[in-house]
Amino acid sequence: MSAFDVVLLVVVLLLVAVVIGAVLFGVRVLKRFSLAPAPEDPAFIAEKDRQEQSLAALRTAADEVNSTIDVAKSAASAARAEAAAAKAEAKAARAEARRVLDDARAEADTVLERAHKQAEADAEQLRATARRSGEREVAVLAATTREQAAEVERRAARMDERERLHTEEVERLAERERQLTAATAALAAREAALAERERELTEVEEQRRRELERVAGLTADAARVELVDSIEGQAKREAALLVREIESDARSTAEQRARHIVVDAIQRVASEQTAESVVSVLHLPGDEMKGRIIGREGRNIRAFESVTGVNLIIDDTPEAVLLSCFDPVRREVGRLTLEKLVLDGRIHPHRIEEVYDLARHEVEELCHRAAEDALVEVGITEIHPELVTLLGRLRYRTSYGQNVLKHLVETAHIAGTMAAELRLDVPTIKRCAFLHDIGKALTHEVEGSHAIIGADLARKYGETEDVVHAIEAHHNEVPPQTIEAVLTQASDACSGGRPGARRESLEAYVKRLERIEEIAAGKLGVEKVFAMQAGREIRVMVKPDDVDDIGAAVLARDVAKQIEEELTYPGQIRVTVVRESRVTEIAR
């Protein structure tokens, strides 16, 4: 019985006790009513009414208790029904739990049995694997042991062989030492005999020399000097004759071939040349523009010169002004700036700075475009961008009046033609010739020869050693060692030495001619010297009594060599030695 059933039973018993007590109390009251005095007594009547009310209240309470009992009975019945249902559910749950537990125990037994079997199989497999691994390791160790034993045996055999060879070598060395000792003794005896014989020969030679001196009347030193002079003169004559024969043979083939190659290369390159200087002329629409260029109290011209770095010369020349600057790029920027200012009409310091920036960028673009056009014309594709920029600056650079960028293009074409005729590497030689004057782009900024500067630039920006050597050797600062360097020199001379290609100042021209005549006039036996054809040919008149034909050939070679060493000149200089014999007789 559950606790709820016990509580319901207790409540029902209490209610039953209350009802019995109320019934007994009612019976007692009825008895008292039956034995009571006459109803006429008011107190009796009041008490009777009170008791009746109490009885009615008790009956009401009894009814309520009865209803409560009924409710309690119904609740008890429901509780008993629920308790029975709960008991049935609990019994079913216990049965289900017992069944699940039995199933779980059976499943656990099955799993344990399978696990035991799997563990036994795994253990058996591991034992088999370990057994096989152990057998393999034992086999490997056995094989290693056998190999090591064989290696030890081989080493022992080699050591025995080396020991035997060493013993034999020691025996051979001992035998050789004995032979050397015997040979040394024999050599010492032979040296003693030779020394004795040499002493005897020396005495005989001294006697012979004294006899020769007595017979010839000359000492040995004097005879040696005379013999050397005689041999030297004879050697010079023979050398001059040999040189003349070699030169005549070479001229018959090499000179004609070389002339054909050079002339063909020059004829294929028909580029025009313009004479440029350090002054640019800008034409104005009218003379009144000069006043606007000068500005109030000269402020515009001062601003222009300070910004551009170009000297502006305004004189009496009608409708024109001059721009002077040693830097051709800066001069071109100044000319373009002034041209834009004149076309715009607004000329003041602030506007000058703005137009100068525009003109500078435009000139840089023009230089870069000119360099790219030159590279396309020559056929060079891969080159460092910095070298392209430097090549563009040469568009406004001149050398003896010859535009340097055009000179590079012309030199590259000439070198390429020569290389093709000689079956050499045309692209490499054209590259050497095209870059040989790259150093002139920096001669205003860096000290040194443009050949050395150009070689450093080419080496810095990744050019090959053949190109670098050709650049640094094209003016003989470094002796040329490769065929590329020699052809670069030749093509440079062809481009700069042909008539009309370059010009030089009158002072330098006169000094060069004077020095040529001085070199020739300083030689022994020279009577007169004439520089002809603008210094490209020199004629030397010699005294026929002092200089013979062979001496004339030697003199021409010496003069040409000294001119090559001391002077710098475009093209080549021909040296002609004239020896004329005149015999005069008077008929009487």
C-alpha positions as semicolon CSV with decimal commas, in nm:
position;residue;x (nm);y (nm);z (nm)
1;M;0,000;0,000;0,000
2;S;0,132;0,341;-0,094
3;A;0,149;0,652;0,122
4;F;-0,136;0,809;-0,069
5;D;-0,364;0,512;0,012
6;V;-0,275;0,540;0,378
7;V;-0,361;0,911;0,383
8;L;-0,698;0,848;0,215
9;L;-0,782;0,571;0,466
10;V;-0,697;0,797;0,759
11;V;-0,917;1,077;0,622
12;V;-1,210;0,836;0,569
13;L;-1,181;0,701;0,924
14;L;-1,181;1,053;1,069
15;L;-1,489;1,144;0,871
16;V;-1,665;0,828;0,990
17;A;-1,574;0,915;1,350
18;V;-1,712;1,267;1,309
19;V;-2,041;1,136;1,163
20;I;-2,088;0,881;1,446
21;G;-2,019;1,154;1,702
22;A;-2,276;1,384;1,538
23;V;-2,540;1,104;1,533
24;L;-2,487;1,027;1,898
25;F;-2,513;1,395;1,980
26;G;-2,839;1,420;1,785
27;V;-2,988;1,119;1,964
28;R;-2,898;1,271;2,296
29;V;-3,064;1,597;2,203
30;L;-3,384;1,417;2,095
31;K;-3,401;1,239;2,424
32;R;-3,373;1,562;2,606
33;F;-3,653;1,703;2,394
34;S;-3,879;1,416;2,485
35;L;-3,816;1,467;2,853
36;A;-3,832;1,839;2,844
37;P;-4,102;2,054;3,025
38;A;-4,408;2,195;2,867
39;P;-4,366;2,394;2,564
40;E;-4,524;2,692;2,712
41;D;-4,204;2,778;2,884
42;P;-4,030;3,048;2,672
43;A;-3,687;2,943;2,779
44;F;-3,771;2,593;2,677
45;I;-3,893;2,706;2,347
46;A;-3,584;2,915;2,288
47;E;-3,361;2,632;2,386
48;K;-3,562;2,403;2,162
49;D;-3,520;2,638;1,868
50;R;-3,156;2,667;1,936
51;Q;-3,117;2,294;1,953
52;E;-3,319;2,250;1,634
53;Q;-3,091;2,496;1,460
54;S;-2,794;2,309;1,592
55;L;-2,948;1,987;1,471
56;A;-3,009;2,136;1,129
57;A;-2,652;2,254;1,124
58;L;-2,538;1,910;1,223
59;R;-2,750;1,754;0,951
60;T;-2,604;1,996;0,700
61;A;-2,260;1,912;0,825
62;A;-2,347;1,542;0,809
63;D;-2,464;1,587;0,447
64;E;-2,148;1,774;0,365
65;V;-1,946;1,502;0,534
66;N;-2,136;1,239;0,341
67;S;-2,066;1,424;0,013
68;T;-1,707;1,464;0,115
69;I;-1,693;1,094;0,197
70;D;-1,840;1,016;-0,141
71;V;-1,584;1,240;-0,306
72;A;-1,313;1,082;-0,099
73;K;-1,441;0,737;-0,192
74;S;-1,442;0,829;-0,558
75;A;-1,094;0,980;-0,523
76;A;-0,982;0,671;-0,338
77;S;-1,127;0,456;-0,614
78;A;-0,951;0,665;-0,878
79;A;-0,634;0,653;-0,671
80;R;-0,666;0,280;-0,638
81;A;-0,719;0,254;-1,013
82;E;-0,420;0,475;-1,083
83;A;-0,218;0,280;-0,827
84;A;-0,316;-0,042;-1,001
85;A;-0,224;0,106;-1,339
86;A;0,103;0,233;-1,197
87;K;0,169;-0,108;-1,048
88;A;0,098;-0,265;-1,386
89;E;0,326;-0,016;-1,564
90;A;0,597;-0,066;-1,305
91;K;0,566;-0,441;-1,347
92;A;0,586;-0,399;-1,729
93;A;0,883;-0,161;-1,693
94;R;1,057;-0,407;-1,463
95;A;0,994;-0,683;-1,712
96;E;1,120;-0,467;-2,000
97;A;1,425;-0,361;-1,798
98;R;1,492;-0,723;-1,712
99;R;1,463;-0,815;-2,082
100;V;1,690;-0,526;-2,193
101;L;1,940;-0,621;-1,926
102;D;1,937;-0,979;-2,043
103;D;1,984;-0,865;-2,405
104;A;2,268;-0,631;-2,304
105;R;2,435;-0,908;-2,110
106;A;2,405;-1,138;-2,409
107;E;2,538;-0,866;-2,647
108;A;2,823;-0,791;-2,408
109;D;2,911;-1,157;-2,391
110;T;2,907;-1,171;-2,772
111;V;3,124;-0,855;-2,806
112;L;3,367;-0,984;-2,546
113;E;3,391;-1,314;-2,723
114;R;3,455;-1,142;-3,060
115;A;3,710;-0,906;-2,897
116;H;3,892;-1,202;-2,744
117;K;3,898;-1,377;-3,079
118;Q;4,020;-1,057;-3,261
119;A;4,287;-0,996;-2,999
120;E;4,407;-1,353;-3,033
121;A;4,417;-1,315;-3,416
122;D;4,604;-0,981;-3,394
123;A;4,847;-1,124;-3,144
124;E;4,908;-1,419;-3,371
125;Q;4,961;-1,187;-3,670
126;L;5,202;-0,966;-3,470
127;R;5,392;-1,274;-3,358
128;A;5,419;-1,388;-3,720
129;T;5,529;-1,039;-3,838
130;A;5,786;-1,013;-3,560
131;R;5,910;-1,359;-3,646
132;R;5,952;-1,267;-4,016
133;S;6,117;-0,931;-3,931
134;G;6,356;-1,102;-3,696
135;E;6,443;-1,357;-3,960
136;R;6,509;-1,078;-4,216
137;E;6,725;-0,882;-3,971
138;V;6,918;-1,195;-3,889
139;A;6,971;-1,254;-4,262
140;V;7,081;-0,892;-4,318
141;L;7,318;-0,905;-4,023
142;A;7,458;-1,232;-4,149
143;A;7,511;-1,087;-4,500
144;T;7,668;-0,770;-4,354
145;T;7,895;-0,978;-4,140
146;R;8,000;-1,183;-4,440
147;E;8,065;-0,865;-4,646
148;Q;8,266;-0,706;-4,365
149;A;8,469;-1,024;-4,330
150;A;8,532;-1,025;-4,707
151;E;8,625;-0,653;-4,696
152;V;8,867;-0,719;-4,409
153;E;9,022;-0,999;-4,610
154;R;9,054;-0,774;-4,918
155;R;9,209;-0,495;-4,711
156;A;9,453;-0,740;-4,559
157;A;9,545;-0,858;-4,908
158;R;9,591;-0,498;-5,026
159;M;9,803;-0,417;-4,722
160;D;10,020;-0,720;-4,794
161;E;10,052;-0,613;-5,159
162;R;10,140;-0,256;-5,058
163;E;10,394;-0,379;-4,812
164;R;10,551;-0,595;-5,082
165;L;10,555;-0,304;-5,330
166;H;10,696;-0,074;-5,063
167;T;10,974;-0,321;-4,995
168;E;11,051;-0,345;-5,366
169;E;11,042;0,038;-5,398
170;V;11,285;0,070;-5,105
171;E;11,516;-0,177;-5,274
172;R;11,493;0,011;-5,606
173;L;11,560;0,343;-5,433
174;A;11,863;0,198;-5,258
175;E;11,991;0,065;-5,589
176;R;11,925;0,402;-5,759
177;E;12,100;0,583;-5,477
178;R;12,403;0,364;-5,532
179;Q;12,387;0,437;-5,905
180;L;12,350;0,812;-5,838
181;T;12,648;0,802;-5,606
182;A;12,855;0,635;-5,875
183;A;12,725;0,878;-6,139
184;T;12,801;1,175;-5,913
185;A;13,154;1,058;-5,871
186;A;13,191;1,006;-6,246
187;L;13,035;1,350;-6,312
188;A;13,269;1,517;-6,066
189;A;13,565;1,357;-6,243
190;R;13,426;1,463;-6,580
191;E;13,367;1,818;-6,456
192;A;13,724;1,835;-6,338
193;A;13,843;1,718;-6,680
194;L;13,615;1,969;-6,853
195;A;13,734;2,251;-6,629
196;E;14,092;2,163;-6,713
197;R;14,011;2,152;-7,084
198;E;13,821;2,481;-7,063
199;R;14,118;2,641;-6,897
200;E;14,338;2,514;-7,175
201;L;14,092;2,640;-7,439
202;T;14,078;2,977;-7,266
203;E;14,454;3,004;-7,278
204;V;14,454;2,903;-7,646
205;E;14,176;3,154;-7,722
206;E;14,360;3,430;-7,540
207;Q;14,676;3,353;-7,737
208;R;14,475;3,351;-8,061
209;R;14,305;3,681;-7,974
210;R;14,640;3,848;-7,898
211;E;14,776;3,715;-8,226
212;L;14,471;3,848;-8,417
213;E;14,498;4,188;-8,248
214;R;14,865;4,200;-8,339
215;V;14,795;4,107;-8,701
216;A;14,481;4,331;-8,745
217;G;14,601;4,623;-8,540
218;L;14,258;4,646;-8,355
219;T;14,145;4,552;-8,008
220;A;13,865;4,303;-7,958
221;D;13,616;4,571;-7,843
222;A;13,690;4,793;-8,144
223;A;13,657;4,495;-8,378
224;R;13,325;4,400;-8,214
225;V;13,185;4,754;-8,251
226;E;13,290;4,768;-8,615
227;L;13,138;4,426;-8,681
228;V;12,811;4,523;-8,510
229;D;12,787;4,847;-8,711
230;S;12,850;4,658;-9,031
231;I;12,594;4,390;-8,949
232;E;12,340;4,653;-8,836
233;G;12,370;4,850;-9,160
234;Q;12,348;4,533;-9,365
235;A;12,046;4,418;-9,160
236;K;11,872;4,753;-9,210
237;R;11,923;4,736;-9,583
238;E;11,805;4,378;-9,598
239;A;11,507;4,463;-9,375
240;A;11,418;4,763;-9,592
241;L;11,440;4,550;-9,906
242;L;11,230;4,279;-9,740
243;V;10,974;4,533;-9,621
244;R;10,954;4,682;-9,967
245;E;10,897;4,340;-10,122
246;I;10,635;4,249;-9,859
247;E;10,461;4,582;-9,899
248;S;10,456;4,554;-10,276
249;D;10,313;4,202;-10,253
250;A;10,058;4,310;-9,991
251;R;9,957;4,619;-10,185
252;S;9,887;4,412;-10,494
253;T;9,623;4,213;-10,303
254;A;9,541;4,353;-9,960
255;E;9,530;4,722;-10,051
256;Q;9,300;4,660;-10,343
257;R;9,076;4,436;-10,132
258;A;9,071;4,675;-9,834
259;R;9,003;4,973;-10,061
260;H;8,717;4,784;-10,220
261;I;8,565;4,698;-9,878
262;V;8,601;5,052;-9,740
263;V;8,475;5,222;-10,056
264;D;8,182;4,984;-10,079
265;A;8,094;5,044;-9,713
266;I;8,113;5,423;-9,751
267;Q;7,911;5,421;-10,075
268;R;7,634;5,220;-9,913
269;V;7,602;5,481;-9,637
270;A;7,487;5,806;-9,795
271;S;7,397;6,011;-9,486
272;E;7,385;6,386;-9,489
273;Q;7,586;6,599;-9,248
274;T;7,505;6,945;-9,118
275;A;7,748;7,183;-8,958
276;E;7,632;7,279;-8,609
277;S;7,784;7,508;-8,349
278;V;7,725;7,628;-7,997
279;V;7,488;7,906;-8,112
280;S;7,122;7,871;-8,215
281;V;6,925;8,139;-8,401
282;L;6,556;8,203;-8,334
283;H;6,364;8,415;-8,585
284;L;6,108;8,657;-8,444
285;P;5,784;8,785;-8,603
286;G;5,902;9,142;-8,548
287;D;6,162;9,358;-8,372
288;E;5,904;9,473;-8,114
289;M;5,916;9,121;-7,971
290;K;6,273;9,187;-7,852
291;G;6,147;9,441;-7,602
292;R;5,891;9,198;-7,466
293;I;6,162;8,932;-7,436
294;I;6,385;9,171;-7,239
295;G;6,098;9,282;-7,015
296;R;6,078;9,570;-6,772
297;E;6,431;9,651;-6,650
298;G;6,546;9,321;-6,803
299;R;6,354;9,093;-6,565
300;N;6,233;8,857;-6,839
301;I;6,576;8,797;-6,990
302;R;6,729;8,747;-6,644
303;A;6,456;8,499;-6,552
304;F;6,502;8,316;-6,883
305;E;6,879;8,282;-6,842
306;S;6,854;8,174;-6,476
307;V;6,587;7,911;-6,549
308;T;6,729;7,765;-6,872
309;G;7,103;7,824;-6,820
310;V;7,128;7,957;-7,176
311;N;7,273;8,297;-7,267
312;L;7,030;8,507;-7,471
313;I;7,204;8,748;-7,709
314;I;6,989;9,031;-7,846
315;D;7,170;9,260;-8,090
316;D;7,094;9,462;-8,402
317;T;7,022;9,154;-8,612
318;P;6,674;9,219;-8,758
319;E;6,398;8,986;-8,636
320;A;6,636;8,736;-8,476
321;V;6,796;8,655;-8,141
322;L;7,088;8,423;-8,059
323;L;7,098;8,153;-7,791
324;S;7,446;8,046;-7,676
325;C;7,533;7,748;-7,452
326;F;7,805;7,481;-7,457
327;D;7,549;7,210;-7,365
328;P;7,352;7,133;-7,684
329;V;7,059;6,974;-7,499
330;R;7,022;7,272;-7,271
331;R;7,050;7,506;-7,570
332;E;6,773;7,320;-7,753
333;V;6,549;7,335;-7,445
334;G;6,611;7,710;-7,424
335;R;6,539;7,757;-7,796
336;L;6,215;7,562;-7,775
337;T;6,113;7,752;-7,459
338;L;6,170;8,090;-7,625
339;E;5,990;7,976;-7,940
340;K;5,682;7,874;-7,738
341;L;5,690;8,202;-7,543
342;V;5,706;8,404;-7,864
343;L;5,414;8,212;-8,016
344;D;5,209;8,246;-7,696
345;G;5,286;8,615;-7,648
346;R;5,272;8,600;-7,268
347;I;5,626;8,652;-7,143
348;H;5,686;8,691;-6,770
349;P;5,898;8,499;-6,514
350;H;5,625;8,262;-6,396
351;R;5,522;8,179;-6,752
352;I;5,887;8,121;-6,845
353;E;5,917;7,853;-6,574
354;E;5,598;7,678;-6,690
355;V;5,698;7,678;-7,056
356;Y;6,052;7,564;-6,962
357;D;5,913;7,252;-6,789
358;L;5,699;7,174;-7,094
359;A;5,992;7,229;-7,333
360;R;6,225;7,013;-7,120
361;H;5,980;6,722;-7,123
362;E;5,930;6,767;-7,497
363;V;6,307;6,762;-7,565
364;E;6,346;6,452;-7,346
365;E;6,073;6,284;-7,548
366;L;6,238;6,391;-7,873
367;C;6,574;6,256;-7,753
368;H;6,421;5,924;-7,652
369;R;6,239;5,898;-7,986
370;A;6,557;5,982;-8,178
371;A;6,748;5,712;-7,987
372;E;6,477;5,453;-8,058
373;D;6,471;5,548;-8,428
374;A;6,850;5,511;-8,443
375;L;6,834;5,171;-8,273
376;V;6,566;5,054;-8,516
377;E;6,770;5,181;-8,811
378;V;7,082;4,998;-8,693
379;G;6,891;4,683;-8,595
380;I;6,968;4,670;-8,222
381;T;6,678;4,551;-8,006
382;E;6,804;4,460;-7,658
383;I;6,975;4,748;-7,478
384;H;6,958;4,897;-7,128
385;P;6,707;5,188;-7,091
386;E;6,974;5,415;-6,942
387;L;7,189;5,370;-7,253
388;V;6,886;5,463;-7,465
389;T;6,852;5,786;-7,266
390;L;7,221;5,869;-7,310
391;L;7,203;5,795;-7,683
392;G;6,909;6,036;-7,712
393;R;7,120;6,317;-7,563
394;L;7,366;6,273;-7,852
395;R;7,095;6,398;-8,091
396;Y;7,204;6,753;-8,008
397;R;7,577;6,680;-7,966
398;T;7,830;6,754;-8,242
399;S;8,197;6,669;-8,290
400;Y;8,389;6,888;-8,537
401;G;8,051;6,991;-8,677
402;Q;7,935;6,630;-8,725
403;N;7,620;6,518;-8,541
404;V;7,730;6,243;-8,302
405;L;7,409;6,033;-8,318
406;K;7,415;6,036;-8,700
407;H;7,787;5,956;-8,684
408;L;7,709;5,650;-8,466
409;V;7,444;5,527;-8,709
410;E;7,678;5,581;-9,005
411;T;7,967;5,409;-8,825
412;A;7,746;5,110;-8,740
413;H;7,640;5,071;-9,104
414;I;8,000;5,094;-9,227
415;A;8,119;4,843;-8,966
416;G;7,833;4,606;-9,053
417;T;7,920;4,621;-9,423
418;M;8,288;4,550;-9,350
419;A;8,194;4,262;-9,117
420;A;7,967;4,111;-9,380
421;E;8,244;4,132;-9,641
422;L;8,488;3,966;-9,400
423;R;8,230;3,703;-9,288
424;L;8,236;3,811;-8,922
425;D;7,967;3,851;-8,654
426;V;7,772;4,145;-8,800
427;P;7,537;4,220;-8,500
428;T;7,820;4,230;-8,246
429;I;8,041;4,454;-8,461
430;K;7,751;4,688;-8,539
431;R;7,677;4,710;-8,165
432;C;8,043;4,796;-8,092
433;A;8,049;5,066;-8,359
434;F;7,712;5,211;-8,257
435;L;7,810;5,248;-7,889
436;H;8,173;5,359;-7,936
437;D;8,099;5,732;-7,871
438;I;7,841;5,683;-7,593
439;G;8,082;5,850;-7,348
440;K;8,039;6,186;-7,526
441;A;7,696;6,215;-7,363
442;L;7,871;6,268;-7,026
443;T;8,192;6,452;-7,117
444;H;8,041;6,775;-6,981
445;E;7,968;6,607;-6,647
446;V;8,247;6,349;-6,591
447;E;8,622;6,402;-6,616
448;G;8,819;6,182;-6,853
449;S;8,836;6,058;-7,210
450;H;8,503;5,980;-7,370
451;A;8,635;5,636;-7,471
452;I;8,711;5,536;-7,111
453;I;8,385;5,692;-6,987
454;G;8,189;5,504;-7,253
455;A;8,360;5,174;-7,165
456;D;8,271;5,221;-6,797
457;L;7,908;5,295;-6,890
458;A;7,886;4,990;-7,117
459;R;8,034;4,767;-6,847
460;K;7,797;4,913;-6,586
461;Y;7,486;4,846;-6,795
462;G;7,567;4,486;-6,888
463;E;7,740;4,500;-7,227
464;T;7,979;4,219;-7,320
465;E;8,355;4,248;-7,281
466;D;8,403;4,256;-7,660
467;V;8,183;4,566;-7,682
468;V;8,352;4,729;-7,381
469;H;8,700;4,666;-7,523
470;A;8,603;4,805;-7,866
471;I;8,473;5,124;-7,700
472;E;8,779;5,184;-7,483
473;A;9,025;5,102;-7,765
474;H;8,878;5,303;-8,052
475;H;9,114;5,597;-7,977
476;N;9,407;5,378;-7,864
477;E;9,373;5,461;-7,493
478;V;9,388;5,082;-7,468
479;P;9,568;4,878;-7,739
480;P;9,309;4,699;-7,956
481;Q;9,317;4,324;-7,901
482;T;9,013;4,198;-8,096
483;I;8,887;4,216;-8,452
484;E;8,579;4,403;-8,325
485;A;8,801;4,680;-8,185
486;V;9,000;4,709;-8,510
487;L;8,686;4,729;-8,725
488;T;8,536;4,986;-8,486
489;Q;8,845;5,202;-8,532
490;A;8,832;5,162;-8,910
491;S;8,461;5,243;-8,940
492;D;8,501;5,544;-8,708
493;A;8,786;5,674;-8,925
494;C;8,581;5,617;-9,243
495;S;8,282;5,805;-9,105
496;G;8,480;6,096;-8,965
497;G;8,757;6,112;-9,224
498;R;8,559;6,124;-9,547
499;P;8,547;6,468;-9,716
500;G;8,275;6,695;-9,578
501;A;8,200;6,485;-9,274
502;R;8,374;6,703;-9,015
503;R;8,524;7,041;-8,976
504;E;8,769;7,185;-8,731
505;S;8,867;7,531;-8,619
506;L;9,119;7,726;-8,822
507;E;9,360;7,750;-8,529
508;A;9,364;7,372;-8,470
509;Y;9,397;7,311;-8,843
510;V;9,698;7,544;-8,876
511;K;9,866;7,398;-8,566
512;R;9,824;7,047;-8,702
513;L;9,981;7,139;-9,037
514;E;10,272;7,316;-8,866
515;R;10,338;7,016;-8,642
516;I;10,332;6,779;-8,942
517;E;10,590;6,989;-9,122
518;E;10,804;7,014;-8,805
519;I;10,809;6,636;-8,763
520;A;10,923;6,578;-9,121
521;A;11,172;6,868;-9,123
522;G;11,343;6,737;-8,809
523;K;11,470;6,424;-8,980
524;L;11,828;6,394;-9,107
525;G;11,877;6,471;-9,477
526;V;11,543;6,652;-9,526
527;E;11,562;6,959;-9,748
528;K;11,202;7,080;-9,785
529;V;10,859;6,977;-9,649
530;F;10,518;7,060;-9,799
531;A;10,179;6,978;-9,639
532;M;9,922;6,934;-9,915
533;Q;9,552;6,852;-9,960
534;A;9,444;7,011;-9,632
535;G;9,703;6,813;-9,437
536;R;9,607;6,474;-9,579
537;E;9,933;6,439;-9,770
538;I;10,288;6,548;-9,689
539;R;10,575;6,559;-9,941
540;V;10,930;6,545;-9,811
541;M;11,217;6,654;-10,036
542;V;11,546;6,493;-9,931
543;K;11,907;6,557;-10,030
544;P;12,010;6,283;-10,272
545;D;12,369;6,282;-10,146
546;D;12,263;6,219;-9,783
547;V;11,970;5,980;-9,833
548;D;11,967;5,684;-10,073
549;D;11,662;5,493;-10,195
550;I;11,653;5,255;-9,900
551;G;11,704;5,545;-9,660
552;A;11,410;5,725;-9,824
553;A;11,184;5,427;-9,751
554;V;11,303;5,416;-9,389
555;L;11,250;5,794;-9,357
556;A;10,891;5,772;-9,487
557;R;10,812;5,498;-9,238
558;D;10,967;5,691;-8,944
559;V;10,774;6,010;-9,029
560;A;10,443;5,823;-9,063
561;K;10,499;5,642;-8,733
562;Q;10,583;5,963;-8,543
563;I;10,274;6,139;-8,686
564;E;10,057;5,849;-8,572
565;E;10,201;5,864;-8,221
566;E;10,188;6,242;-8,168
567;L;9,890;6,378;-8,362
568;T;9,514;6,330;-8,365
569;Y;9,349;6,372;-8,703
570;P;9,053;6,242;-8,902
571;G;9,117;5,989;-9,178
572;Q;9,475;5,919;-9,286
573;I;9,785;6,113;-9,394
574;R;9,999;6,002;-9,688
575;V;10,377;6,054;-9,650
576;T;10,569;6,083;-9,980
577;V;10,950;6,110;-9,982
578;V;11,094;6,254;-10,305
579;R;11,463;6,190;-10,385
580;E;11,577;6,357;-10,705
581;S;11,929;6,343;-10,849
582;R;12,031;6,618;-11,092
583;V;12,353;6,630;-11,294
584;T;12,439;6,953;-11,472
585;E;12,717;6,996;-11,727
586;I;12,802;7,306;-11,929
587;A;12,902;7,275;-12,294
588;R;13,166;7,531;-12,386
